[in-house]
Amino acid sequence: GQQLNQSPQSMFIQEGEDVSMNCTSSSIFNTWLWYKQDPGEGPVLLIALYKAGELTSNGRLTAQFGITRKDSFLNISASIPSDVGIYFCAGQVGAQKLVFGQGTRLTINP
Amino acid sequence: ETGVTQTPRHLVMGMTNKKSLKCEQHLGHNAMYWYKQSAKKPLELMFVYSLEERVENNSVPSRFSPECPNSSHLFLHLHTLQPEDSALYLCASSQTGGGYYGYTFGSGTRLTVV
């Protein structure tokens, strides 16, 4: 079946640093989504990508849909304490259900 | 209320108890999902309902019983659970097939089985 490999699994950074995480797959996806989950809450959609090569920003967050349609990355610039949480990528093909990555747990040292 | 609402937010139950988790969506979606999230594990899809019919059951033990009485409500009935069933249970909804904007999640029910 389709699988997403998300890396890194965890990150420990200093406040103010930039963050980069990515998702790769052997399968092609038509849609890439990035979610963030705060501790004790459900995942919330951050960015949605619909075209190969698309680069989309949401404040300090930037995500790109890979040209091959098999990967995506998420960057966070100038991290702040509220960026702490788990970041999930998700991919979708047509009307099929979403496939989620394993998540990247971000910890920020003040 | 807007979005996806899950109740209760926290639940502690004994192994012999019967309880139910409730999920309600106010987004006009017609597909609903139950996920289990254990500590330091990925999201595990449990059940999928589309147009009020169960379309997926991912080898979930029978002590978990879902119910979808209409497109806005989803329940997860629990009985004779085990301590390893302690987890965050997330409900999500979408348009059929995932929709253009993916899934909208609720805040989850933190379940502790004692």
PDB file of C-alpha atoms in Angstrom:
ATOM      1  CA  GLY A   1       0.000   0.000   0.000  1.00  0.00           C
ATOM      2  CA  GLN A   2       0.943   3.652  -0.112  1.00  0.00           C
ATOM      3  CA  GLN A   3       3.288   4.805   2.616  1.00  0.00           C
ATOM      4  CA  LEU A   4       4.801   8.123   3.561  1.00  0.00           C
ATOM      5  CA  ASN A   5       8.242   8.315   5.127  1.00  0.00           C
ATOM      6  CA  GLN A   6       8.529  11.441   7.215  1.00  0.00           C
ATOM      7  CA  SER A   7      11.835  12.693   8.587  1.00  0.00           C
ATOM      8  CA  PRO A   8      13.251  13.483  10.948  1.00  0.00           C
ATOM      9  CA  GLN A   9      11.162  11.702  13.583  1.00  0.00           C
ATOM     10  CA  SER A  10      12.120  14.297  16.171  1.00  0.00           C
ATOM     11  CA  MET A  11      13.969  17.586  16.324  1.00  0.00           C
ATOM     12  CA  PHE A  12      15.437  19.506  19.239  1.00  0.00           C
ATOM     13  CA  ILE A  13      16.294  23.086  18.339  1.00  0.00           C
ATOM     14  CA  GLN A  14      16.971  26.473  19.882  1.00  0.00           C
ATOM     15  CA  GLU A  15      14.377  29.206  19.692  1.00  0.00           C
ATOM     16  CA  GLY A  16      14.966  31.329  16.628  1.00  0.00           C
ATOM     17  CA  GLU A  17      16.405  28.553  14.498  1.00  0.00           C
ATOM     18  CA  ASP A  18      14.912  27.509  11.188  1.00  0.00           C
ATOM     19  CA  VAL A  19      13.346  24.056  10.844  1.00  0.00           C
ATOM     20  CA  SER A  20      13.089  21.769   7.855  1.00  0.00           C
ATOM     21  CA  MET A  21      11.255  18.459   7.586  1.00  0.00           C
ATOM     22  CA  ASN A  22      10.179  16.340   4.657  1.00  0.00           C
ATOM     23  CA  CYS A  23       8.014  13.515   3.456  1.00  0.00           C
ATOM     24  CA  THR A  24       8.827  11.036   0.719  1.00  0.00           C
ATOM     25  CA  SER A  25       6.976   8.202  -0.909  1.00  0.00           C
ATOM     26  CA  SER A  26       7.408   5.656  -3.659  1.00  0.00           C
ATOM     27  CA  SER A  27       3.876   6.543  -4.788  1.00  0.00           C
ATOM     28  CA  ILE A  28       2.605   9.615  -6.592  1.00  0.00           C
ATOM     29  CA  PHE A  29       0.175  11.895  -4.790  1.00  0.00           C
ATOM     30  CA  ASN A  30      -2.084  14.594  -6.232  1.00  0.00           C
ATOM     31  CA  THR A  31      -2.437  16.485  -2.974  1.00  0.00           C
ATOM     32  CA  TRP A  32      -0.010  17.091  -0.125  1.00  0.00           C
ATOM     33  CA  LEU A  33      -1.155  18.440   3.200  1.00  0.00           C
ATOM     34  CA  TRP A  34       0.747  19.486   6.302  1.00  0.00           C
ATOM     35  CA  TYR A  35      -0.859  19.317   9.758  1.00  0.00           C
ATOM     36  CA  LYS A  36       0.306  20.404  13.198  1.00  0.00           C
ATOM     37  CA  GLN A  37      -0.808  18.746  16.421  1.00  0.00           C
ATOM     38  CA  ASP A  38      -0.445  20.638  19.684  1.00  0.00           C
ATOM     39  CA  PRO A  39      -0.062  18.522  22.834  1.00  0.00           C
ATOM     40  CA  GLY A  40      -3.423  17.037  23.838  1.00  0.00           C
ATOM     41  CA  GLU A  41      -5.224  18.346  20.752  1.00  0.00           C
ATOM     42  CA  GLY A  42      -6.184  17.073  17.312  1.00  0.00           C
ATOM     43  CA  PRO A  43      -4.144  17.865  14.181  1.00  0.00           C
ATOM     44  CA  VAL A  44      -4.890  21.183  12.505  1.00  0.00           C
ATOM     45  CA  LEU A  45      -4.310  21.831   8.817  1.00  0.00           C
ATOM     46  CA  LEU A  46      -1.440  24.240   8.134  1.00  0.00           C
ATOM     47  CA  ILE A  47      -0.877  24.161   4.396  1.00  0.00           C
ATOM     48  CA  ALA A  48      -2.429  22.374   1.418  1.00  0.00           C
ATOM     49  CA  LEU A  49      -0.591  21.827  -1.886  1.00  0.00           C
ATOM     50  CA  TYR A  50      -2.305  20.819  -5.110  1.00  0.00           C
ATOM     51  CA  LYS A  51       0.191  21.193  -7.968  1.00  0.00           C
ATOM     52  CA  ALA A  52       3.616  19.691  -8.575  1.00  0.00           C
ATOM     53  CA  GLY A  53       6.239  22.319  -7.906  1.00  0.00           C
ATOM     54  CA  GLU A  54       3.846  24.519  -5.939  1.00  0.00           C
ATOM     55  CA  LEU A  55       5.433  26.567  -3.166  1.00  0.00           C
ATOM     56  CA  THR A  56       3.023  27.937  -0.566  1.00  0.00           C
ATOM     57  CA  SER A  57       3.593  30.050   2.520  1.00  0.00           C
ATOM     58  CA  ASN A  58       1.547  30.579   5.660  1.00  0.00           C
ATOM     59  CA  GLY A  59       3.309  33.151   7.822  1.00  0.00           C
ATOM     60  CA  ARG A  60       6.646  31.688   8.859  1.00  0.00           C
ATOM     61  CA  LEU A  61       5.764  28.331   7.296  1.00  0.00           C
ATOM     62  CA  THR A  62       6.639  27.396   3.729  1.00  0.00           C
ATOM     63  CA  ALA A  63       5.809  24.099   2.049  1.00  0.00           C
ATOM     64  CA  GLN A  64       6.549  22.730  -1.394  1.00  0.00           C
ATOM     65  CA  PHE A  65       4.981  20.013  -3.514  1.00  0.00           C
ATOM     66  CA  GLY A  66       7.819  18.071  -5.127  1.00  0.00           C
ATOM     67  CA  ILE A  67       8.156  18.056  -8.905  1.00  0.00           C
ATOM     68  CA  THR A  68       8.002  14.255  -9.007  1.00  0.00           C
ATOM     69  CA  ARG A  69       4.800  14.370  -6.877  1.00  0.00           C
ATOM     70  CA  LYS A  70       6.468  11.862  -4.549  1.00  0.00           C
ATOM     71  CA  ASP A  71       7.702  14.255  -1.907  1.00  0.00           C
ATOM     72  CA  SER A  72       7.034  17.447  -0.004  1.00  0.00           C
ATOM     73  CA  PHE A  73       8.876  19.552   2.527  1.00  0.00           C
ATOM     74  CA  LEU A  74       7.889  21.993   5.244  1.00  0.00           C
ATOM     75  CA  ASN A  75      10.119  24.783   6.511  1.00  0.00           C
ATOM     76  CA  ILE A  76       9.553  26.912   9.590  1.00  0.00           C
ATOM     77  CA  SER A  77      11.602  30.070   9.882  1.00  0.00           C
ATOM     78  CA  ALA A  78      12.666  31.761  13.119  1.00  0.00           C
ATOM     79  CA  SER A  79      11.036  29.201  15.402  1.00  0.00           C
ATOM     80  CA  ILE A  80       9.156  30.335  18.503  1.00  0.00           C
ATOM     81  CA  PRO A  81       7.973  28.340  21.543  1.00  0.00           C
ATOM     82  CA  SER A  82       4.428  27.901  20.208  1.00  0.00           C
ATOM     83  CA  ASP A  83       5.815  25.971  17.227  1.00  0.00           C
ATOM     84  CA  VAL A  84       6.288  23.005  19.567  1.00  0.00           C
ATOM     85  CA  GLY A  85       4.189  20.010  18.562  1.00  0.00           C
ATOM     86  CA  ILE A  86       3.968  17.151  16.115  1.00  0.00           C
ATOM     87  CA  TYR A  87       3.923  17.908  12.397  1.00  0.00           C
ATOM     88  CA  PHE A  88       2.269  15.412  10.045  1.00  0.00           C
ATOM     89  CA  CYS A  89       2.403  15.247   6.294  1.00  0.00           C
ATOM     90  CA  ALA A  90      -0.489  13.632   4.420  1.00  0.00           C
ATOM     91  CA  GLY A  91      -0.928  12.670   0.798  1.00  0.00           C
ATOM     92  CA  GLN A  92      -3.969  11.894  -1.276  1.00  0.00           C
ATOM     93  CA  VAL A  93      -4.648  10.395  -4.683  1.00  0.00           C
ATOM     94  CA  GLY A  94      -7.983  11.211  -6.261  1.00  0.00           C
ATOM     95  CA  ALA A  95     -10.897  10.257  -4.040  1.00  0.00           C
ATOM     96  CA  GLN A  96      -8.877   7.849  -1.927  1.00  0.00           C
ATOM     97  CA  LYS A  97      -8.416   8.376   1.775  1.00  0.00           C
ATOM     98  CA  LEU A  98      -5.494  10.395   3.122  1.00  0.00           C
ATOM     99  CA  VAL A  99      -2.234   8.627   3.904  1.00  0.00           C
ATOM    100  CA  PHE A 100      -0.388  10.118   6.894  1.00  0.00           C
ATOM    101  CA  GLY A 101       3.298  10.209   7.701  1.00  0.00           C
ATOM    102  CA  GLN A 102       4.602   9.103  11.085  1.00  0.00           C
ATOM    103  CA  GLY A 103       5.028  12.672  12.301  1.00  0.00           C
ATOM    104  CA  THR A 104       7.960  14.912  13.286  1.00  0.00           C
ATOM    105  CA  ARG A 105       8.035  15.877  16.955  1.00  0.00           C
ATOM    106  CA  LEU A 106       9.480  19.381  17.368  1.00  0.00           C
ATOM    107  CA  THR A 107      10.933  20.490  20.703  1.00  0.00           C
ATOM    108  CA  ILE A 108      12.264  24.019  21.190  1.00  0.00           C
ATOM    109  CA  ASN A 109      14.725  25.057  23.862  1.00  0.00           C
ATOM    110  CA  PRO A 110      14.211  28.660  24.927  1.00  0.00           C
TER     111      PRO A 110
ATOM    112  CA  GLU B   1     -20.719  25.236  17.319  1.00  0.00           C
ATOM    113  CA  THR B   2     -18.412  24.887  14.377  1.00  0.00           C
ATOM    114  CA  GLY B   3     -15.924  22.264  13.248  1.00  0.00           C
ATOM    115  CA  VAL B   4     -15.645  18.825  14.786  1.00  0.00           C
ATOM    116  CA  THR B   5     -16.561  18.407  18.458  1.00  0.00           C
ATOM    117  CA  GLN B   6     -15.599  15.390  20.523  1.00  0.00           C
ATOM    118  CA  THR B   7     -16.933  14.508  23.956  1.00  0.00           C
ATOM    119  CA  PRO B   8     -15.815  13.773  26.526  1.00  0.00           C
ATOM    120  CA  ARG B   9     -12.322  15.300  26.354  1.00  0.00           C
ATOM    121  CA  HIS B  10     -11.056  12.942  29.047  1.00  0.00           C
ATOM    122  CA  LEU B  11     -12.355   9.531  30.128  1.00  0.00           C
ATOM    123  CA  VAL B  12     -11.119   7.099  32.741  1.00  0.00           C
ATOM    124  CA  MET B  13     -12.783   3.712  32.701  1.00  0.00           C
ATOM    125  CA  GLY B  14     -12.328   0.320  34.262  1.00  0.00           C
ATOM    126  CA  MET B  15     -11.821  -2.760  32.160  1.00  0.00           C
ATOM    127  CA  THR B  16     -15.353  -3.969  32.849  1.00  0.00           C
ATOM    128  CA  ASN B  17     -17.076  -0.664  32.055  1.00  0.00           C
ATOM    129  CA  LYS B  18     -19.058   0.285  28.971  1.00  0.00           C
ATOM    130  CA  LYS B  19     -18.695   3.817  27.680  1.00  0.00           C
ATOM    131  CA  SER B  20     -19.179   5.722  24.445  1.00  0.00           C
ATOM    132  CA  LEU B  21     -17.220   8.438  22.706  1.00  0.00           C
ATOM    133  CA  LYS B  22     -19.178  10.987  20.710  1.00  0.00           C
ATOM    134  CA  CYS B  23     -18.190  13.023  17.678  1.00  0.00           C
ATOM    135  CA  GLU B  24     -20.260  15.692  15.988  1.00  0.00           C
ATOM    136  CA  GLN B  25     -19.385  17.694  12.900  1.00  0.00           C
ATOM    137  CA  HIS B  26     -21.005  20.933  11.758  1.00  0.00           C
ATOM    138  CA  LEU B  27     -19.217  21.212   8.411  1.00  0.00           C
ATOM    139  CA  GLY B  28     -21.686  19.487   6.110  1.00  0.00           C
ATOM    140  CA  HIS B  29     -19.212  16.668   5.490  1.00  0.00           C
ATOM    141  CA  ASN B  30     -20.379  13.181   4.553  1.00  0.00           C
ATOM    142  CA  ALA B  31     -17.432  11.042   5.628  1.00  0.00           C
ATOM    143  CA  MET B  32     -16.244  10.466   9.190  1.00  0.00           C
ATOM    144  CA  TYR B  33     -13.266   8.660  10.658  1.00  0.00           C
ATOM    145  CA  TRP B  34     -11.986   7.261  13.953  1.00  0.00           C
ATOM    146  CA  TYR B  35      -8.238   7.295  14.604  1.00  0.00           C
ATOM    147  CA  LYS B  36      -6.262   5.965  17.554  1.00  0.00           C
ATOM    148  CA  GLN B  37      -3.084   7.749  18.601  1.00  0.00           C
ATOM    149  CA  SER B  38      -0.926   6.029  21.198  1.00  0.00           C
ATOM    150  CA  ALA B  39       2.106   7.644  22.780  1.00  0.00           C
ATOM    151  CA  LYS B  40       4.936   8.082  20.288  1.00  0.00           C
ATOM    152  CA  LYS B  41       3.076   6.138  17.595  1.00  0.00           C
ATOM    153  CA  PRO B  42       1.665   7.255  14.261  1.00  0.00           C
ATOM    154  CA  LEU B  43      -2.020   7.839  13.698  1.00  0.00           C
ATOM    155  CA  GLU B  44      -3.838   4.512  13.348  1.00  0.00           C
ATOM    156  CA  LEU B  45      -6.981   4.557  11.214  1.00  0.00           C
ATOM    157  CA  MET B  46      -9.686   2.491  12.900  1.00  0.00           C
ATOM    158  CA  PHE B  47     -12.934   3.027  11.023  1.00  0.00           C
ATOM    159  CA  VAL B  48     -14.216   4.973   8.027  1.00  0.00           C
ATOM    160  CA  TYR B  49     -17.823   5.889   7.379  1.00  0.00           C
ATOM    161  CA  SER B  50     -18.933   7.337   4.068  1.00  0.00           C
ATOM    162  CA  LEU B  51     -22.536   8.430   3.580  1.00  0.00           C
ATOM    163  CA  GLU B  52     -23.330   6.723   6.914  1.00  0.00           C
ATOM    164  CA  GLU B  53     -22.051   3.347   5.747  1.00  0.00           C
ATOM    165  CA  ARG B  54     -18.956   1.741   7.220  1.00  0.00           C
ATOM    166  CA  VAL B  55     -16.507   1.392   4.359  1.00  0.00           C
ATOM    167  CA  GLU B  56     -13.381   0.444   6.268  1.00  0.00           C
ATOM    168  CA  ASN B  57     -12.555  -1.478   9.442  1.00  0.00           C
ATOM    169  CA  ASN B  58      -8.836  -1.832   9.947  1.00  0.00           C
ATOM    170  CA  SER B  59      -8.727  -5.067  11.962  1.00  0.00           C
ATOM    171  CA  VAL B  60     -10.006  -3.345  15.068  1.00  0.00           C
ATOM    172  CA  PRO B  61     -10.907  -5.620  18.024  1.00  0.00           C
ATOM    173  CA  SER B  62     -14.621  -6.150  18.567  1.00  0.00           C
ATOM    174  CA  ARG B  63     -14.445  -4.393  21.941  1.00  0.00           C
ATOM    175  CA  PHE B  64     -14.567  -1.211  19.818  1.00  0.00           C
ATOM    176  CA  SER B  65     -17.931  -0.763  18.093  1.00  0.00           C
ATOM    177  CA  PRO B  66     -18.599   2.264  15.881  1.00  0.00           C
ATOM    178  CA  GLU B  67     -21.990   3.747  15.075  1.00  0.00           C
ATOM    179  CA  CYS B  68     -22.889   6.437  12.565  1.00  0.00           C
ATOM    180  CA  PRO B  69     -26.604   7.279  12.893  1.00  0.00           C
ATOM    181  CA  ASN B  70     -26.383  10.199  10.452  1.00  0.00           C
ATOM    182  CA  SER B  71     -23.749  12.149   8.553  1.00  0.00           C
ATOM    183  CA  SER B  72     -23.194  14.569  11.435  1.00  0.00           C
ATOM    184  CA  HIS B  73     -22.687  12.126  14.287  1.00  0.00           C
ATOM    185  CA  LEU B  74     -20.243   9.321  14.966  1.00  0.00           C
ATOM    186  CA  PHE B  75     -19.942   7.214  18.086  1.00  0.00           C
ATOM    187  CA  LEU B  76     -17.366   4.751  19.338  1.00  0.00           C
ATOM    188  CA  HIS B  77     -18.817   2.303  21.845  1.00  0.00           C
ATOM    189  CA  LEU B  78     -16.287   0.783  24.215  1.00  0.00           C
ATOM    190  CA  HIS B  79     -16.601  -2.352  26.345  1.00  0.00           C
ATOM    191  CA  THR B  80     -14.213  -4.618  28.254  1.00  0.00           C
ATOM    192  CA  LEU B  81     -11.195  -2.604  27.177  1.00  0.00           C
ATOM    193  CA  GLN B  82      -7.600  -3.408  28.041  1.00  0.00           C
ATOM    194  CA  PRO B  83      -4.975  -1.061  29.520  1.00  0.00           C
ATOM    195  CA  GLU B  84      -3.180  -0.999  26.151  1.00  0.00           C
ATOM    196  CA  ASP B  85      -6.272   0.661  24.697  1.00  0.00           C
ATOM    197  CA  SER B  86      -5.383   3.819  26.608  1.00  0.00           C
ATOM    198  CA  ALA B  87      -4.738   6.458  23.953  1.00  0.00           C
ATOM    199  CA  LEU B  88      -5.988   9.656  22.341  1.00  0.00           C
ATOM    200  CA  TYR B  89      -8.978   8.845  20.131  1.00  0.00           C
ATOM    201  CA  LEU B  90      -9.451  11.306  17.312  1.00  0.00           C
ATOM    202  CA  CYS B  91     -12.492  11.815  15.153  1.00  0.00           C
ATOM    203  CA  ALA B  92     -12.235  13.472  11.747  1.00  0.00           C
ATOM    204  CA  SER B  93     -14.601  14.389   8.955  1.00  0.00           C
ATOM    205  CA  SER B  94     -14.314  15.270   5.288  1.00  0.00           C
ATOM    206  CA  GLN B  95     -16.212  15.353   2.071  1.00  0.00           C
ATOM    207  CA  THR B  96     -16.412  11.880   0.575  1.00  0.00           C
ATOM    208  CA  GLY B  97     -12.993  10.764  -0.571  1.00  0.00           C
ATOM    209  CA  GLY B  98     -11.065  13.184   1.552  1.00  0.00           C
ATOM    210  CA  GLY B  99     -12.126  16.359  -0.111  1.00  0.00           C
ATOM    211  CA  TYR B 100     -10.123  19.275  -1.377  1.00  0.00           C
ATOM    212  CA  TYR B 101      -9.063  20.388   2.081  1.00  0.00           C
ATOM    213  CA  GLY B 102      -8.326  16.997   3.626  1.00  0.00           C
ATOM    214  CA  TYR B 103      -9.750  16.007   6.962  1.00  0.00           C
ATOM    215  CA  THR B 104     -10.883  18.208   9.820  1.00  0.00           C
ATOM    216  CA  PHE B 105     -10.027  16.705  13.189  1.00  0.00           C
ATOM    217  CA  GLY B 106     -11.665  17.060  16.562  1.00  0.00           C
ATOM    218  CA  SER B 107      -9.633  17.738  19.708  1.00  0.00           C
ATOM    219  CA  GLY B 108      -9.785  14.092  20.712  1.00  0.00           C
ATOM    220  CA  THR B 109     -10.801  12.076  23.750  1.00  0.00           C
ATOM    221  CA  ARG B 110      -7.958  11.095  26.064  1.00  0.00           C
ATOM    222  CA  LEU B 111      -8.918   7.600  27.242  1.00  0.00           C
ATOM    223  CA  THR B 112      -7.299   5.907  30.219  1.00  0.00           C
ATOM    224  CA  VAL B 113      -8.204   2.291  30.969  1.00  0.00           C
ATOM    225  CA  VAL B 114      -7.477   1.216  34.529  1.00  0.00           C
TER     226      VAL B 114
END
